Structures are given as structure tokens and as C-alpha cells.
Coordinates of C-alpha atoms in Angstrom, one line a residue:
M1 CA 17.2 43.9 3.7
I2 CA 17.9 41.5 0.8
D3 CA 19.3 42.5 -2.6
P4 CA 16.4 43.5 -4.9
T5 CA 17.8 41.4 -7.7
I6 CA 17.9 38.3 -5.4
G7 CA 14.4 39.1 -4.3
V8 CA 13.1 39.1 -7.9
V9 CA 14.9 35.9 -8.7
L10 CA 13.5 34.3 -5.6
V11 CA 10.0 35.3 -6.5
A12 CA 10.3 34.1 -10.1
L13 CA 11.9 30.8 -9.2
S14 CA 9.5 30.0 -6.4
T15 CA 6.5 30.7 -8.7
V16 CA 7.9 28.5 -11.4
N17 CA 8.9 25.7 -9.0
T18 CA 5.4 25.7 -7.5
A19 CA 3.7 25.5 -10.9
V20 CA 6.0 22.7 -12.1
M21 CA 5.6 20.7 -8.9
I22 CA 1.8 20.9 -9.0
G23 CA 1.4 20.5 -12.7
L24 CA 4.0 17.8 -13.4
G25 CA 4.2 16.2 -10.0
F26 CA 1.0 16.3 -8.0
F27 CA -1.5 16.2 -10.9
R28 CA 0.6 13.6 -12.7
R29 CA 0.8 11.3 -9.7
P30 CA -1.2 12.5 -6.7
S31 CA -0.1 11.0 -3.4
R32 CA 0.4 12.1 0.2
A33 CA 4.0 12.8 -0.5
S34 CA 3.4 14.9 -3.6
A35 CA 0.6 16.8 -1.8
I36 CA 3.0 17.7 1.1
W37 CA 5.7 18.8 -1.3
S38 CA 3.2 20.9 -3.2
I39 CA 2.2 22.6 0.0
A40 CA 5.9 23.2 0.8
F41 CA 6.4 24.9 -2.6
I42 CA 3.2 27.0 -2.2
L43 CA 4.4 28.1 1.2
A44 CA 7.8 29.0 -0.2
M45 CA 6.2 31.0 -3.0
V46 CA 3.8 32.9 -0.8
T47 CA 6.6 33.8 1.7
S48 CA 9.0 34.9 -1.0
Y49 CA 6.4 37.4 -2.3
G50 CA 5.9 38.5 1.3
W51 CA 9.6 38.8 1.8
V52 CA 10.0 41.1 -1.2
A53 CA 6.9 43.1 -0.1
A54 CA 8.4 43.5 3.4
D55 CA 11.6 45.0 1.9
V56 CA 9.5 47.4 -0.2
T57 CA 7.4 48.6 2.7
G58 CA 10.2 48.4 5.2
S59 CA 8.3 46.2 7.6
P60 CA 10.7 44.1 9.8
T61 CA 7.8 42.2 11.3
L62 CA 6.5 41.0 7.9
R63 CA 10.0 40.2 6.8
A64 CA 10.6 38.1 9.9
G65 CA 7.4 36.2 9.6
C66 CA 8.1 35.4 5.9
A67 CA 11.6 34.3 6.8
G68 CA 10.1 31.8 9.3
G69 CA 7.7 30.5 6.7
L70 CA 10.4 30.1 4.1
L71 CA 12.5 28.0 6.6
G72 CA 9.4 26.1 7.5
A73 CA 9.0 25.0 3.9
T74 CA 12.2 22.9 4.3
L75 CA 10.5 21.0 7.2
L76 CA 7.7 20.1 4.9
V77 CA 10.2 18.8 2.4
W78 CA 11.5 16.4 5.1
S79 CA 8.0 15.4 5.9
G80 CA 7.3 14.6 2.3
V81 CA 10.4 12.4 1.9
R82 CA 9.2 10.4 4.9
A83 CA 5.7 10.1 3.4
W84 CA 7.3 8.9 0.1
R85 CA 9.2 6.2 1.9
G86 CA 6.0 5.0 3.5
K87 CA 6.9 6.2 7.0
R88 CA 4.9 8.4 9.3
P89 CA 5.4 11.9 7.8
F90 CA 5.0 13.9 11.1
V91 CA 3.2 16.7 9.2
G92 CA 1.9 18.0 12.5
V93 CA 5.4 18.4 13.8
A94 CA 6.6 20.2 10.6
A95 CA 3.5 22.5 10.7
G96 CA 3.9 23.1 14.4
V97 CA 7.5 24.0 14.2
T98 CA 6.8 26.3 11.2
A99 CA 4.1 28.0 13.2
V100 CA 6.6 28.6 16.0
F101 CA 9.0 30.1 13.5
C102 CA 6.4 32.4 12.1
I103 CA 5.4 33.6 15.6
A104 CA 8.7 33.8 17.3
L105 CA 10.5 35.8 14.6
P106 CA 7.9 38.6 14.2
L107 CA 7.7 38.9 18.0
A108 CA 11.4 39.3 18.2
A109 CA 11.6 41.7 15.2
G110 CA 13.0 45.1 16.1
N111 CA 14.3 43.8 19.5
D112 CA 17.9 43.2 20.6
V113 CA 17.2 39.5 20.8
F114 CA 16.2 39.1 17.2
G115 CA 19.7 38.1 16.1
L116 CA 19.8 35.3 18.6
V117 CA 16.3 34.1 17.9
F118 CA 16.9 34.0 14.2
R119 CA 20.1 32.0 14.6
V120 CA 18.3 29.5 16.8
V121 CA 15.5 29.2 14.2
F122 CA 18.1 28.8 11.4
A123 CA 19.9 26.1 13.4
V124 CA 16.7 24.2 13.9
G125 CA 16.1 24.4 10.2
A126 CA 19.6 23.0 9.6
A127 CA 18.8 20.2 12.0
F128 CA 15.8 19.3 9.9
A129 CA 17.9 19.5 6.8
A130 CA 20.1 16.8 8.4
L131 CA 17.0 14.7 9.0
T132 CA 16.1 15.1 5.3
L133 CA 19.6 14.0 4.3
A134 CA 19.3 10.9 6.6
E135 CA 16.0 10.0 4.9
L136 CA 17.5 10.4 1.5
V137 CA 20.3 8.1 2.4
K138 CA 17.8 5.5 3.6
I139 CA 16.2 5.5 0.1
G140 CA 19.3 3.6 -1.1
P141 CA 21.8 3.8 -3.9
H142 CA 19.3 2.7 -6.6
L143 CA 17.9 6.2 -6.7
R144 CA 21.1 8.1 -5.9
H145 CA 21.0 10.2 -9.0
E146 CA 17.4 11.3 -8.2
T147 CA 18.2 12.2 -4.6
M148 CA 21.6 13.8 -5.2
P149 CA 20.4 17.4 -5.8
L150 CA 18.4 17.6 -2.6
A151 CA 21.1 15.7 -0.7
L152 CA 23.7 18.3 -1.7
A153 CA 21.4 21.2 -0.9
S154 CA 20.6 19.7 2.5
S155 CA 24.4 19.4 3.1
G156 CA 24.8 23.0 2.2
F157 CA 22.0 24.0 4.6
I158 CA 23.7 22.1 7.4
L159 CA 27.0 24.0 6.5
F160 CA 25.2 27.3 6.6
G161 CA 23.6 26.4 10.0
T162 CA 27.1 25.7 11.3
L163 CA 28.4 29.0 9.9
S164 CA 25.6 30.8 11.6
V165 CA 26.7 29.5 15.0
V166 CA 30.4 30.1 14.2
D167 CA 29.6 33.6 13.0
A168 CA 27.7 34.4 16.3
V169 CA 30.6 33.2 18.4
L170 CA 33.2 35.2 16.4
Q171 CA 31.0 38.4 16.3
G172 CA 30.0 38.3 19.9
P173 CA 27.2 40.7 21.0
P174 CA 26.1 42.8 18.0
A175 CA 26.7 46.5 18.0
A176 CA 23.9 48.8 19.0
G177 CA 21.3 49.3 16.3
S178 CA 22.5 46.1 14.4
D179 CA 21.3 42.5 14.6
G180 CA 24.6 41.2 13.3
L181 CA 22.8 39.1 10.6
D182 CA 24.2 40.6 7.4
L183 CA 26.1 37.5 6.5
I184 CA 23.4 35.1 7.5
R185 CA 20.7 37.1 5.7
N186 CA 22.6 37.0 2.5
L187 CA 23.3 33.2 2.9
N188 CA 19.6 32.6 3.6
S189 CA 18.3 34.4 0.6
M190 CA 20.8 32.9 -1.9
G191 CA 20.5 29.5 -0.2
S192 CA 16.7 29.6 -0.6
I193 CA 17.1 29.9 -4.3
V194 CA 19.6 27.0 -4.5
Y195 CA 17.6 24.8 -2.1
G196 CA 14.3 25.4 -3.8
T197 CA 15.7 24.4 -7.2
A198 CA 17.5 21.3 -5.9
A199 CA 14.4 20.2 -3.9
L200 CA 12.2 20.6 -7.0
I201 CA 14.5 18.3 -9.1
T202 CA 14.6 15.6 -6.5
V203 CA 11.0 15.6 -5.3
L204 CA 9.7 15.8 -8.9
L205 CA 11.8 12.8 -9.9
L206 CA 10.7 10.8 -6.8
T207 CA 7.1 11.7 -7.4
R208 CA 7.2 10.5 -11.0
E209 CA 9.2 7.4 -9.9
G210 CA 6.4 6.5 -7.5
A211 CA 6.8 5.7 -3.8
P212 CA 7.7 2.1 -2.9
T213 CA 4.4 1.7 -1.1
Q214 CA 2.5 2.9 -4.2
R215 CA 4.1 0.7 -6.8
A216 CA 2.1 -2.2 -8.1
P217 CA 2.9 -5.2 -5.9
K218 CA 4.7 -8.0 -7.7
T219 CA 2.9 -11.2 -8.2
A220 CA 4.0 -13.7 -5.5
S221 CA 6.6 -16.0 -6.9
P222 CA 5.7 -19.7 -6.9
F223 CA 9.4 -20.7 -6.8
R224 CA 9.4 -22.0 -3.2
A225 CA 6.3 -24.1 -3.6
V226 CA 7.4 -25.5 -7.0
A227 CA 11.0 -26.1 -5.8
E228 CA 10.0 -27.8 -2.6
D229 CA 7.6 -30.1 -4.5
R230 CA 10.3 -31.0 -7.1
L231 CA 12.8 -31.7 -4.3
R232 CA 10.4 -33.9 -2.4
R233 CA 9.7 -36.0 -5.5
A234 CA 13.4 -36.2 -6.4
E235 CA 14.2 -37.4 -2.9
A236 CA 11.5 -40.0 -3.1
L237 CA 12.9 -41.3 -6.4
G238 CA 16.5 -41.0 -5.2
D239 CA 17.3 -38.5 -8.0
K240 CA 20.7 -36.9 -7.4
W241 CA 20.6 -34.7 -10.6
W242 CA 19.3 -31.6 -8.9
C243 CA 21.2 -28.5 -7.7
L244 CA 20.6 -25.0 -6.5
L245 CA 22.4 -22.1 -8.2
D246 CA 22.9 -18.7 -6.5
I247 CA 23.9 -16.3 -9.4
R248 CA 25.0 -12.7 -8.7
L249 CA 26.5 -9.9 -10.6
D250 CA 30.0 -9.1 -9.2
D251 CA 30.4 -5.7 -7.5
P252 CA 26.8 -4.4 -7.9
V253 CA 27.5 -1.4 -5.8
D254 CA 30.4 -0.4 -8.0
L255 CA 28.3 -0.9 -11.1
R256 CA 25.6 1.3 -9.7
E257 CA 28.2 4.0 -9.0
A258 CA 29.6 3.7 -12.5
F259 CA 26.3 3.7 -14.4
S260 CA 23.3 5.9 -14.2
A261 CA 20.1 4.3 -12.8
T262 CA 18.8 3.8 -16.4
D263 CA 22.1 2.2 -17.6
F264 CA 22.3 0.0 -14.6
A265 CA 18.8 -1.2 -15.2
R266 CA 19.9 -2.1 -18.7
V267 CA 22.9 -4.1 -17.4
A268 CA 20.6 -5.9 -14.9
D269 CA 18.1 -6.7 -17.6
R270 CA 20.8 -8.1 -19.9
F271 CA 22.1 -10.2 -17.0
A272 CA 18.6 -11.7 -16.4
R273 CA 18.2 -12.4 -20.1
D274 CA 21.6 -14.1 -20.3
V275 CA 20.6 -16.4 -17.5
R276 CA 17.4 -17.4 -19.1
A277 CA 19.0 -17.8 -22.5
V278 CA 21.7 -20.2 -21.3
L279 CA 19.8 -22.3 -18.8
P280 CA 17.4 -25.0 -20.1
A281 CA 13.6 -24.6 -20.1
D282 CA 13.1 -27.0 -17.2
A283 CA 15.2 -24.9 -14.8
D284 CA 13.1 -23.0 -12.2
I285 CA 14.4 -19.4 -12.2
V286 CA 13.5 -16.6 -9.8
S287 CA 15.0 -13.0 -9.6
Q288 CA 15.7 -12.0 -6.0
D289 CA 16.6 -8.5 -7.1
A290 CA 18.2 -6.8 -10.1
A291 CA 21.6 -8.4 -9.5
H292 CA 20.7 -11.7 -7.9
I293 CA 19.0 -14.8 -9.4
T294 CA 18.2 -18.2 -7.9
V295 CA 17.9 -21.3 -10.0
L296 CA 16.8 -24.9 -9.3
L297 CA 18.4 -27.0 -12.1
P298 CA 17.9 -30.7 -12.9
R299 CA 21.2 -31.7 -14.5
P300 CA 24.2 -34.0 -13.8
E301 CA 27.5 -32.5 -12.8
G302 CA 29.1 -32.5 -16.2
A303 CA 26.2 -30.7 -17.9
V304 CA 26.0 -28.2 -15.1
R305 CA 29.7 -27.3 -15.6
Q306 CA 29.2 -26.7 -19.3
L307 CA 26.1 -24.5 -18.6
L308 CA 27.9 -22.4 -16.0
S309 CA 30.9 -21.9 -18.2
R310 CA 28.7 -20.7 -21.1
L311 CA 26.8 -18.4 -18.7
L312 CA 29.9 -16.8 -17.3
D313 CA 31.3 -16.2 -20.8
R314 CA 28.0 -14.7 -22.0
V315 CA 27.7 -12.3 -19.0
A316 CA 31.3 -11.2 -19.4
T317 CA 30.9 -10.5 -23.1
P318 CA 31.0 -6.7 -23.6
D319 CA 27.8 -5.0 -24.6
P320 CA 28.4 -2.6 -27.6
A321 CA 25.5 -0.4 -26.4
Q322 CA 27.1 0.0 -23.0
P323 CA 28.0 3.7 -22.5
I324 CA 31.0 3.1 -20.2
A325 CA 33.7 0.5 -20.7
V326 CA 33.1 -1.3 -17.4
R327 CA 33.6 -5.1 -17.3
V328 CA 30.6 -7.0 -16.1
S329 CA 30.9 -10.4 -14.6
A330 CA 29.0 -12.8 -12.3
S331 CA 29.7 -15.3 -9.5
I332 CA 27.8 -18.5 -9.0
G333 CA 27.3 -20.6 -5.9
W334 CA 26.5 -24.3 -6.7
A335 CA 24.9 -26.6 -4.1
G336 CA 24.0 -30.1 -5.2
V337 CA 21.5 -32.4 -3.4
D338 CA 24.1 -35.1 -3.4
V339 CA 26.1 -33.0 -0.9
V340 CA 23.6 -30.7 0.9
G341 CA 20.4 -32.8 0.8
Y342 CA 17.0 -32.0 -0.4
D343 CA 16.0 -29.3 2.0
L344 CA 15.4 -26.1 0.1
D345 CA 16.5 -23.7 2.8
E346 CA 19.8 -25.6 3.3
L347 CA 20.4 -25.6 -0.4
L348 CA 19.7 -21.8 -0.6
A349 CA 22.1 -21.1 2.4
A350 CA 24.8 -23.4 1.0
A351 CA 24.6 -21.9 -2.5
R352 CA 24.7 -18.4 -1.1
L353 CA 27.9 -19.1 0.9
A354 CA 29.5 -20.7 -2.1
G355 CA 28.6 -17.7 -4.2
A356 CA 30.1 -15.4 -1.6
E357 CA 33.3 -17.4 -1.7
A358 CA 33.4 -17.2 -5.5
Q359 CA 33.2 -13.4 -5.2
R360 CA 35.9 -13.2 -2.6
S361 CA 38.1 -15.2 -4.9
G362 CA 37.8 -12.5 -7.6
G363 CA 34.5 -13.2 -9.2
D364 CA 33.7 -14.3 -12.7
R365 CA 33.7 -18.0 -11.5
W366 CA 31.6 -20.6 -9.9
E367 CA 32.2 -22.3 -6.6
R368 CA 30.7 -25.7 -5.8
V369 CA 29.8 -26.8 -2.3
S370 CA 31.9 -29.9 -1.4
A371 CA 31.3 -32.6 1.2
A372 CA 34.1 -31.2 3.3
Q373 CA 32.5 -27.7 3.2
H374 CA 29.1 -28.9 4.1
S375 CA 29.3 -31.1 7.2
P376 CA 25.9 -32.4 8.5
R377 CA 24.6 -30.8 11.7

């Protein structure tokens, strides 16, 4: 039997969580993922009511079935995260395993094997929590603040699952008339409250963020077609005043760790604006990602040096609106057609390697591809 106070809190929070998920999540941005998550919260709400009712009526069978349903809701959270990532959600697997939970536990209720069956079910739930954690890691660091609550709750679930196994080993066979689940039952009831709240925060933020497969596709960049055309014409005219620049923010992973997602987006936006403000209008500029920009520039060597020096100074200039005093800098790889040739792919590769060398040398600098570095194949 669970503590009556915990039961009331569980019912209240599960009800609020369901209302918030449906009202602010599914109705705001309906999708397959938000629908699966809404079902998970509905299942958790219904089973929490049933769990409290079972304690009031003293029905071990109802209590066992509701415990299985509550654990099954965590499987649907995993399924929803996969759906959000655009992967096959395996809803049938989650529903099937939940059905097994809800059948196996009531059948074992009141029998000597119930303790063992419950620990096995709990361990399976912890295994799916580990799968959820793996899916959250695959989302990437750009949404780490959004995924952190559910990641921590899933880690706690895994820990509880391990404690369940350890507790069974230490206790040995339970005493007559006892299932030996006092510790696990308390952990399960309190953990359900924490997990439900953490899951709501993460899935609501992910729902409002929008899944990668649902976001409006970006217009295909004409950079390659334009750049290849310019390079072909430059080669025909013997024009050597062309170069490819690979411009990257230094230590982007550290910057993401230092800033919130919003503040990092502000830093990246300023970086892009600095590049466009310094480089001339006839430069072809394309953003590869938030911290990486590629530029095809028609300028002689002396002019390029001046532009790159100005750009590095501008990027490194502190932003007074920046909430944390973290120095921002960039590294630039510079590949000229006079050394590399007019093939765009070779220019891109050479500039990328030069930029990597600039970062290895400490960053906040540019590195130009020399004839010695680029030997013809």
C-alpha cells in the first residue's frame, strides 16, 4: 500500500500533467509524437486514479494492474521520442509490452511469485528508460536544456531498476506473507511523481520546438551552382583573384555548454551578421550550420588579409548583451585558386583542413593553404 499523501499528489500531478500536455502540447502542435505522449499521460492519469482506488478498496489485483499501466506509460514516452526524431516509433511494441505488464502483474497478485514478477517488470521498464536516454542523447547538444529533465529522470529510473535487483539479491526469498517489495513500492510511487513531471517538461518543450521532420524545409542553397559557374568563368579568363574561405566559431561545443540554447543562438546570429557585415557584397556566402560559414571571395591576397583581420577582430569584440563573460573567436581556412585550382570540392576540402589547422593552433586566426601543403594528386 502506498502512502495516502503520495497517492493524492500522484493523482493531482498526473491530472495536471495530462491537461497541460494535451492543451499546450498536442492542441498547439498536433503530431504523431505529441499524440503518443498525450496517450502516455492519459494512461498515467487513469492508472494513478486506479492505484489510489485499489488502496482504498484493498484490491491487490487492481493495484497490480495499475502499477503495470503506470510503468507502461514510460514505454510510450520512449516511443514518442523516437517519433519526434522521425524514426519508427514502435508503438505496437510499447503497447504490447504494456499489455503484458497489465496482465502478468494481476495474475501474479496475491501469489508468492508476485515479488519476482514485479521486479522483472520493473527491470524491463528501466531497460526502456535506458532506451529513452539513448534517444535523448541522439537528439544532440543543441537541445540539451530541453532534454535534460527527462534524461535525469530516465537515469534515476535506471538506478531504481538496479536497486530493485540488488535489493532482491540482498533480501533473498521474502518471508511468508510478504512480497518483499516495501522499498521498491515506495521508490516506484515517488519516482512516478518525479518522472511524470520531468517527462512533461521535456516532451512539452520538444513538442513546441517541433520535430526535425516537421520543420519547414530550408530553401535549397544555390551556392554550389553559383560558385561552380564563377570558378569556371574565372578559370577560362585566367583570373587568380578567387579564394574559398571556411569560417568557423572556435570551440562551438564549449559555447553550447556555457550558454543556454537561446543565448547560443544569439551568439551564432551575431557571428553570421559579422561575416556578412565585413565581407564585400560580391562574396558568395552560405551558412553550413550555426557555427560554420563558407565563402567564395573574389579578392587579391592583400585585400583578403585585411578583410580576414577585420573579421577576426569583429567576432572577438565582446558583446555587452552577452549574459556570460565567455570570449568568442573564429578560425578561418583560406584556399586560393592559385594554389588549389578551380575545382570547388578541392577548394572546400583544402579550406576545411586549413581551418582545422587554425583551430588546432589556438584559434582566433586564419590559415592559408600553401603550395607545399597542397601537392597535386
